[in-house]
DNA sequence: CCGCTCATGTAACTGGTTACATGATTTA
DNA sequence: TAAATCATGTAACCAGTTACATGAGCGG
């Protein structure tokens, strides 16, 4: 019901997937992820989980770690319902909009470069993306071995995506070659 | 040299592409774009162009519109150099990282849904993406007719991307069908 | 027992957004 | 001429980041 940011939904999802966990464990999930979309900074996550607790979406349990307090959070029924609502139709149509791609963003302005520099741009990007294919495929394999089938399927999306970008950059290269001839 | 945000680089690119233009024209560029990654809010763009002027990347020319002042900005040589630097190797490798896809983000947590709800999710997303294919292809065609070849090539990237996401969601659908049988 | 990493936070900042105010121009 | 839209901003807010402080446990 209440408005929630995407980060809040994702944290809810992580707490669901992990089971009872601390703020730090949630931070680490972001830190270990190959995406840098969210930094997983403590400054974002610690207050966020306290907020989710106040709204009854997770429940905090006070514990200790040595003499320092340590809080463990578990998903509540209300939290699980919120998570399900986020994943159930109707899905916000904005979710299907074209994603933000920093390479594509640059490509709009390639006209400001000389033809030679444009080709250098395409070469560089091609190399970066070729490397990235390996990264996401490895991540996919990691999930497969971990037996986390839905994460693997999700990561398959990243594989399709990076391959598509690579196909595109090769199309771009071909177009740049043609213009100079 | 100085650090610049991506939005600043993009605005620099827009001023280059459009030639001399007002803050409002830059806002409209964002508003008219099918992507909602940046809102193109006046609150972001107006102060941003003043900042670019202070840094010597654009030059402001005072004008009038009726009795109200109106400022026109043009790209300076320094601004053009900054734009070229942004597009020239070495490119920030983070640009090739997997993009943020709100659908994929959701997909990680599909396990919290019942099998039937998962299939409903996939159906809904498929429909949204099928629609999106048309949107980006139309945009592509618009650029072709406008004779803006680099923007068209950039938008081709969006076409490849949305098609890849569609291929992925169909793969996901197939996997969901198999699990329930 | 020294340094390194794990862990739990807080404080200040920042790059935007939303909402508003208002003048100028066009259109019904 | 009234309403709508174009145009130029400003002010308040906000989600998340960076940087810091500090405690606890562990390996050399």
XYZ file of C-alpha atoms (C1' of nucleotides) in Angstrom:
418
model
C 0.000 0.000 0.000
C 2.548 2.484 1.200
C 4.953 3.882 -1.347
C 8.254 2.094 -1.337
C 11.441 2.808 -3.234
C 12.905 0.101 -5.440
C 15.823 -0.259 -3.055
C 13.360 -0.981 -0.260
C 11.664 -3.673 -2.341
C 15.008 -5.223 -3.196
C 16.094 -5.248 0.438
C 12.795 -6.896 1.308
C 13.600 -9.482 -1.355
C 17.062 -10.072 0.051
C 15.718 -10.568 3.563
C 13.204 -13.036 2.133
C 15.891 -14.920 0.213
C 18.481 -14.948 2.970
C 16.145 -15.526 5.832
C 16.919 -13.686 9.113
C 19.889 -11.416 8.536
C 21.640 -8.288 9.718
C 21.948 -4.968 7.933
C 25.543 -5.797 7.243
C 24.612 -9.029 5.435
C 22.312 -6.996 3.190
C 25.106 -4.505 2.484
C 27.411 -7.355 1.574
C 24.852 -8.729 -0.882
C 25.116 -5.450 -2.813
C 28.873 -5.220 -2.407
C 29.375 -8.740 -3.764
C 27.032 -8.220 -6.694
C 28.732 -7.451 -10.018
C 26.350 -4.573 -10.606
C 27.261 -1.215 -9.154
C 23.816 0.266 -9.545
C 23.453 0.414 -5.773
C 26.517 0.935 -3.651
C 25.124 -1.035 -0.722
C 26.435 1.677 1.556
C 25.738 1.318 5.241
C 24.395 4.851 5.171
C 21.557 3.672 2.942
C 20.905 0.173 4.277
C 21.004 0.550 8.063
C 18.387 3.326 8.271
C 16.342 1.607 5.550
C 15.934 -1.593 7.560
C 14.932 0.418 10.604
C 12.279 2.073 8.441
C 11.014 -1.295 7.183
C 10.771 -2.420 10.802
C 8.741 0.654 11.753
C 6.362 -0.093 8.887
C 6.018 -3.688 10.008
C 7.492 -5.193 6.845
C 10.371 -6.778 8.760
C 10.744 -7.510 12.448
C 13.897 -6.565 14.325
C 15.348 -8.859 16.954
C 18.005 -7.413 19.242
C 21.091 -9.548 19.688
C 24.698 -9.089 20.707
C 27.968 -9.476 19.040
C 30.544 -9.323 21.825
C 29.450 -6.292 23.807
C 28.080 -4.496 20.800
C 24.392 -4.739 19.969
C 23.544 -6.448 16.704
C 20.097 -6.429 15.129
C 18.682 -9.292 13.089
C 15.726 -8.719 10.774
C 13.172 -11.223 9.550
C 10.464 -10.744 6.950
C 6.930 -10.452 8.336
C 3.755 -11.692 6.652
C 3.057 -8.074 5.749
C 6.512 -7.775 4.228
C 6.030 -10.937 2.198
C 2.696 -9.601 0.954
C 4.371 -6.323 -0.076
C 7.060 -8.255 -1.934
C 4.443 -10.350 -3.733
C 2.489 -7.239 -4.655
C 5.610 -5.755 -6.202
C 6.027 -8.862 -8.364
C 2.396 -9.347 -9.292
C 0.470 -7.741 -12.126
C -0.200 -4.993 -12.695
C 3.504 -4.272 -13.078
C 4.506 -0.631 -13.408
C 4.822 -0.269 -17.220
C 7.881 1.946 -16.713
C 9.720 -1.268 -15.810
C 9.672 -2.270 -19.490
C 11.010 1.032 -20.760
C 14.382 1.108 -22.406
C 17.041 0.846 -19.726
C 19.734 3.428 -19.208
C 22.911 2.398 -21.017
C 25.949 4.696 -20.568
C 27.380 3.463 -23.863
C 24.247 4.201 -25.848
C 24.047 7.583 -24.130
C 27.501 8.388 -25.468
C 26.700 7.045 -28.934
C 24.208 9.855 -29.585
C 27.064 12.321 -29.721
C 29.575 10.368 -31.808
C 29.217 12.976 -34.542
C 31.428 15.326 -32.539
C 34.397 12.972 -33.033
C 36.512 12.442 -36.123
C 35.820 9.242 -38.072
C 39.035 7.693 -36.726
C 38.113 8.467 -33.116
C 34.664 7.027 -33.650
C 36.209 3.750 -34.734
C 38.503 3.824 -31.702
C 35.425 4.295 -29.523
C 33.713 1.280 -31.067
C 36.824 -0.882 -30.712
C 37.218 0.020 -27.065
C 33.590 -0.661 -26.272
C 33.676 -3.951 -28.130
C 36.593 -5.122 -26.000
C 34.881 -4.032 -22.779
C 31.672 -5.826 -23.710
C 33.476 -8.993 -24.776
C 34.982 -9.090 -21.327
C 31.606 -8.435 -19.750
C 30.068 -11.449 -21.506
C 32.446 -13.668 -19.579
C 31.641 -11.937 -16.303
C 27.893 -12.434 -16.518
C 28.180 -15.973 -17.825
C 30.400 -16.852 -14.872
C 27.855 -15.303 -12.529
C 25.153 -17.407 -14.169
C 27.200 -20.527 -13.626
C 27.782 -19.564 -9.999
C 24.031 -19.398 -9.397
C 23.545 -22.710 -11.196
C 26.035 -24.387 -8.896
C 24.422 -22.746 -5.878
C 21.105 -24.233 -6.992
C 19.482 -20.776 -6.996
C 17.402 -21.297 -10.115
C 15.506 -17.991 -10.143
C 18.648 -15.940 -9.688
C 20.214 -17.937 -12.495
C 17.247 -17.246 -14.747
C 17.433 -13.567 -13.829
C 21.138 -13.457 -14.620
C 20.365 -15.084 -17.959
C 18.643 -11.796 -18.722
C 21.956 -10.032 -18.200
C 23.637 -12.507 -20.558
C 21.082 -11.817 -23.277
C 21.457 -8.117 -22.686
C 25.235 -7.869 -22.887
C 25.262 -10.062 -25.988
C 22.699 -7.782 -27.586
C 24.849 -4.762 -26.810
C 27.809 -6.526 -28.385
C 25.799 -7.318 -31.504
C 24.761 -3.687 -31.623
C 28.292 -2.344 -31.284
C 29.388 -4.581 -34.150
C 26.549 -3.222 -36.253
C 27.783 0.227 -35.290
C 31.337 -0.688 -36.300
C 30.106 -1.877 -39.679
C 28.235 1.393 -40.206
C 31.324 3.412 -39.258
C 33.471 1.419 -41.657
C 31.023 2.040 -44.491
C 30.914 5.808 -43.904
C 34.684 6.158 -44.200
C 34.964 4.234 -47.454
C 39.700 17.779 -16.321
C 37.218 18.629 -13.634
C 34.814 15.870 -12.674
C 31.524 16.106 -14.460
C 28.328 14.188 -13.882
C 26.853 12.187 -16.727
C 23.929 14.601 -16.902
C 26.400 17.430 -17.432
C 28.079 15.534 -20.263
C 24.736 14.804 -21.860
C 23.660 18.438 -21.626
C 26.965 19.409 -23.220
C 26.152 16.938 -25.991
C 22.687 18.388 -26.465
C 24.048 21.930 -26.709
C 26.542 20.671 -29.273
C 23.855 18.896 -31.306
C 21.270 21.665 -31.143
C 23.628 24.550 -31.487
C 22.869 27.684 -29.425
C 19.899 26.978 -27.199
C 18.145 27.924 -24.003
C 17.842 25.903 -20.820
C 14.240 25.292 -21.685
C 15.157 23.710 -25.038
C 17.454 21.314 -23.177
C 14.666 20.443 -20.740
C 12.349 19.741 -23.652
C 14.890 17.386 -25.181
C 14.638 15.232 -22.064
C 10.882 15.644 -21.793
C 10.369 14.530 -25.413
C 12.692 11.554 -25.088
C 10.983 8.201 -24.557
C 13.375 7.403 -21.720
C 12.462 8.610 -18.264
C 15.918 8.122 -16.816
C 16.262 11.868 -16.392
C 13.217 13.953 -15.730
C 14.608 17.005 -17.494
C 13.331 19.093 -14.633
C 14.035 22.794 -14.729
C 15.387 22.469 -11.210
C 18.213 20.319 -12.551
C 18.871 21.895 -15.942
C 18.774 25.642 -15.287
C 21.399 25.645 -12.509
C 23.423 23.044 -14.425
C 23.849 25.276 -17.470
C 24.853 28.175 -15.244
C 27.495 25.888 -13.754
C 28.759 24.866 -17.203
C 29.003 28.556 -18.064
C 31.043 29.274 -14.918
C 33.403 26.458 -15.884
C 33.751 27.838 -19.377
C 32.262 24.805 -21.114
C 29.411 26.832 -22.555
C 29.026 30.558 -23.007
C 25.884 32.377 -21.940
C 24.436 35.173 -24.034
C 21.796 37.355 -22.424
C 18.701 37.941 -24.517
C 15.101 38.908 -23.986
C 11.817 37.259 -24.518
C 9.262 40.031 -24.213
C 10.337 41.827 -21.051
C 11.708 38.694 -19.432
C 15.380 37.880 -19.722
C 16.243 34.748 -21.659
C 19.681 33.179 -21.746
C 21.099 31.359 -24.750
C 24.046 29.006 -24.354
C 26.611 27.950 -26.939
C 29.309 25.323 -26.639
C 32.844 26.671 -26.253
C 36.016 25.057 -27.597
C 36.712 23.897 -24.069
C 33.248 22.364 -23.863
C 33.731 20.576 -27.167
C 37.054 19.226 -25.917
C 35.385 17.970 -22.730
C 32.692 16.274 -24.786
C 35.307 14.622 -27.001
C 37.262 13.467 -23.970
C 34.134 11.818 -22.603
C 33.704 9.887 -25.868
C 37.347 8.992 -26.411
C 39.276 6.050 -25.014
C 39.939 5.283 -22.314
C 36.225 4.864 -21.621
C 35.218 4.275 -18.011
C 34.901 0.451 -17.935
C 31.845 0.793 -15.680
C 30.009 1.929 -18.819
C 30.057 -1.660 -20.087
C 28.707 -3.157 -16.880
C 25.334 -4.799 -16.923
C 22.682 -2.108 -16.980
C 19.991 -1.771 -14.372
C 16.813 -3.511 -15.525
C 13.800 -3.224 -13.193
C 12.344 -6.411 -14.651
C 15.474 -8.445 -14.053
C 15.686 -6.984 -10.557
C 12.240 -8.365 -9.849
C 13.029 -11.727 -11.439
C 15.525 -12.581 -8.682
C 12.678 -12.891 -6.231
C 10.160 -14.839 -8.326
C 10.513 -17.750 -5.916
C 8.317 -15.908 -3.427
C 5.343 -16.234 -5.803
C 3.221 -19.277 -6.549
C 3.899 -20.986 -9.886
C 0.694 -19.541 -11.321
C 1.620 -15.997 -10.289
C 5.064 -16.418 -11.788
C 3.520 -17.272 -15.119
C 1.224 -14.253 -14.826
C 4.311 -12.107 -14.204
C 6.013 -13.438 -17.328
C 2.897 -12.925 -19.457
C 2.492 -9.354 -18.295
C 6.125 -8.516 -18.924
C 6.038 -10.130 -22.344
C 3.118 -7.929 -23.341
C 4.837 -4.787 -22.031
C 8.045 -5.591 -23.909
C 6.231 -6.433 -27.142
C 4.736 -2.977 -26.978
C 8.123 -1.453 -26.217
C 9.650 -2.989 -29.368
C 7.267 -0.892 -31.434
C 8.088 2.242 -29.469
C 11.847 2.064 -29.989
C 11.540 1.006 -33.620
C 9.327 4.013 -34.267
C 11.880 6.239 -32.557
C 14.572 4.763 -34.782
C 12.522 5.525 -37.852
C 11.946 9.072 -36.627
C 15.700 9.654 -36.439
C 16.176 8.088 -39.873
C 13.692 10.502 -41.385
C 15.308 13.402 -39.530
C 18.628 12.391 -41.089
C 20.262 12.132 -37.663
C 22.334 9.051 -38.397
C 24.230 8.800 -35.104
C 21.093 9.096 -33.016
C 19.516 6.447 -35.208
C 22.483 4.144 -34.679
C 22.308 4.791 -30.937
C 18.597 4.022 -30.887
C 19.359 0.794 -32.752
C 21.081 -0.211 -29.526
C 17.779 0.203 -27.726
C 16.089 -1.970 -30.359
C 18.636 -4.744 -29.864
C 18.259 -4.411 -26.138
C 14.493 -4.618 -25.904
C 14.445 -7.566 -28.294
C 17.022 -9.335 -26.149
C 14.874 -8.764 -23.071
C 11.916 -10.206 -24.942
C 13.920 -13.273 -25.963
C 14.955 -13.639 -22.347
C 11.416 -13.395 -20.981
C 10.321 -16.102 -23.415
C 13.162 -18.287 -22.207
C 11.925 -17.589 -18.695
C 8.379 -18.509 -19.678
C 9.601 -21.812 -21.095
C 11.486 -22.566 -17.888
C 8.396 -21.755 -15.792
C 6.243 -24.004 -17.944
C 8.675 -26.877 -17.542
C 8.805 -26.574 -13.751
C 5.044 -26.871 -13.416
C 4.750 -29.971 -15.599
C 50.165 -7.783 20.345
C 49.917 -5.640 15.680
C 47.520 -5.100 11.870
C 43.708 -6.661 8.963
C 39.170 -7.591 8.000
C 34.479 -7.999 9.796
C 30.779 -5.351 11.599
C 27.791 -1.409 13.212
C 26.803 2.590 12.768
C 26.561 8.297 12.072
C 27.138 12.977 9.746
C 27.572 15.760 6.039
C 26.940 16.166 1.396
C 24.980 15.918 -3.393
C 22.756 15.323 -7.561
C 19.017 15.185 -8.613
C 13.144 15.569 -8.175
C 8.637 17.716 -7.104
C 6.071 21.491 -6.518
C 5.393 25.973 -6.960
C 5.305 31.056 -8.811
C 4.984 33.855 -12.509
C 5.482 36.202 -17.130
C 4.700 35.765 -22.152
C 2.350 33.902 -26.144
C -0.970 31.364 -28.686
C -5.487 29.526 -29.495
C -10.464 28.766 -28.965
C -10.644 37.842 -23.579
C -10.239 33.511 -21.170
C -7.866 29.348 -21.027
C -4.107 26.773 -22.340
C 0.514 26.336 -23.196
C 5.226 27.966 -23.595
C 9.034 29.619 -20.945
C 12.020 30.935 -16.900
C 13.046 30.194 -12.957
C 13.264 29.124 -7.323
C 12.716 26.516 -2.885
C 12.178 22.619 -0.334
C 12.890 18.072 -0.158
C 14.938 13.331 -0.565
C 17.181 8.938 -1.517
C 21.354 7.363 -1.556
C 26.672 8.267 -1.404
C 31.138 9.231 0.712
C 33.737 9.561 4.474
C 34.452 8.827 8.895
C 34.536 6.643 13.823
C 34.894 2.805 16.330
C 34.356 -1.982 18.341
C 35.224 -6.956 17.824
C 37.560 -11.069 16.258
C 41.366 -13.367 13.921
C 45.948 -14.545 11.676
C 50.654 -13.768 11.610
